[in-house]
């Protein structure tokens, strides 16, 4: 396609994330998520401890900024929060080895894998894919990215979510079954990774339902914070 190509409709806007310490933005290409990556959460949902990691995706325009109010989504009456460490990539590749994987990382943030649990459970029961439960509008709130120059590669530290001031999730990054380098290795065996990809790395125990009016405040020690409000359903 030539550089001055024109479009038959207006091209959609590029989804982006804010970056701590700069006005420059991080462009989001793809959003990948890891299922069942903290043992206590694996067990709370009644799953097998030793299951290998698996991945699902959200659309890139599902990202939501810190401070936003997110209308309660359509097609659910059981919206769940899942606080997660988000990894943002500045480089990509196929069949990346874990030993080289951290060289791809731009930075880290705290995010929420919002989940329509009723839709997800219905799809699981029918052995269908999870998009209805996971890949919906505004399902990926994400705080400002902290570049590795300022935070390094966090391997431990408290990851927590409060709902209206009450702690609901309280884990530690060191409880992750599959660590960030292994996640990048495994994902790059499925798809070619590229700059702009972000990965939500799974949630600790304590996931639960949230309703209109709730304020969800998340934090990861030495990484950042994220606060969103669940609003009334969009008209
Ligand atoms: Mn999740």
PDB file of N, CA and C and ligand atoms in Angstrom, residues 34 56 82 84 113 134 202-203, ligand 1:
ATOM      1  N   UNK A  34      -3.314 -14.308  29.499  1.00  0.00           N
ATOM      2  CA  UNK A  34      -2.988 -15.651  29.962  1.00  0.00           C
ATOM      3  C   UNK A  34      -4.079 -16.106  30.921  1.00  0.00           C
ATOM      4  N   UNK A  56      -5.800 -16.185  25.365  1.00  0.00           N
ATOM      5  CA  UNK A  56      -6.942 -15.662  24.615  1.00  0.00           C
ATOM      6  C   UNK A  56      -6.651 -14.199  24.332  1.00  0.00           C
ATOM      7  N   UNK A  82     -10.563  -8.848  37.359  1.00  0.00           N
ATOM      8  CA  UNK A  82      -9.361  -9.674  37.520  1.00  0.00           C
ATOM      9  C   UNK A  82      -8.169  -8.733  37.385  1.00  0.00           C
ATOM     10  N   UNK A  84      -4.377  -7.661  36.976  1.00  0.00           N
ATOM     11  CA  UNK A  84      -3.286  -8.394  36.334  1.00  0.00           C
ATOM     12  C   UNK A  84      -2.088  -7.477  36.040  1.00  0.00           C
ATOM     13  N   UNK A 113      -8.483  -7.524  33.621  1.00  0.00           N
ATOM     14  CA  UNK A 113      -9.104  -8.375  32.601  1.00  0.00           C
ATOM     15  C   UNK A 113     -10.586  -8.481  32.971  1.00  0.00           C
ATOM     16  N   UNK A 134     -14.812 -12.503  27.199  1.00  0.00           N
ATOM     17  CA  UNK A 134     -13.549 -11.789  27.421  1.00  0.00           C
ATOM     18  C   UNK A 134     -13.296 -10.616  26.474  1.00  0.00           C
ATOM     19  N   UNK A 202      -2.504 -12.806  33.889  1.00  0.00           N
ATOM     20  CA  UNK A 202      -3.244 -13.659  34.807  1.00  0.00           C
ATOM     21  C   UNK A 202      -3.486 -12.989  36.142  1.00  0.00           C
ATOM     22  N   UNK A 203      -4.457 -13.540  36.885  1.00  0.00           N
ATOM     23  CA  UNK A 203      -4.933 -12.871  38.100  1.00  0.00           C
ATOM     24  C   UNK A 203      -4.788 -13.751  39.327  1.00  0.00           C
TER      25      UNK A 203
HETATM   26 MN1  LIG B   1      -7.527 -12.993  33.480  1.00  0.00          MN
END
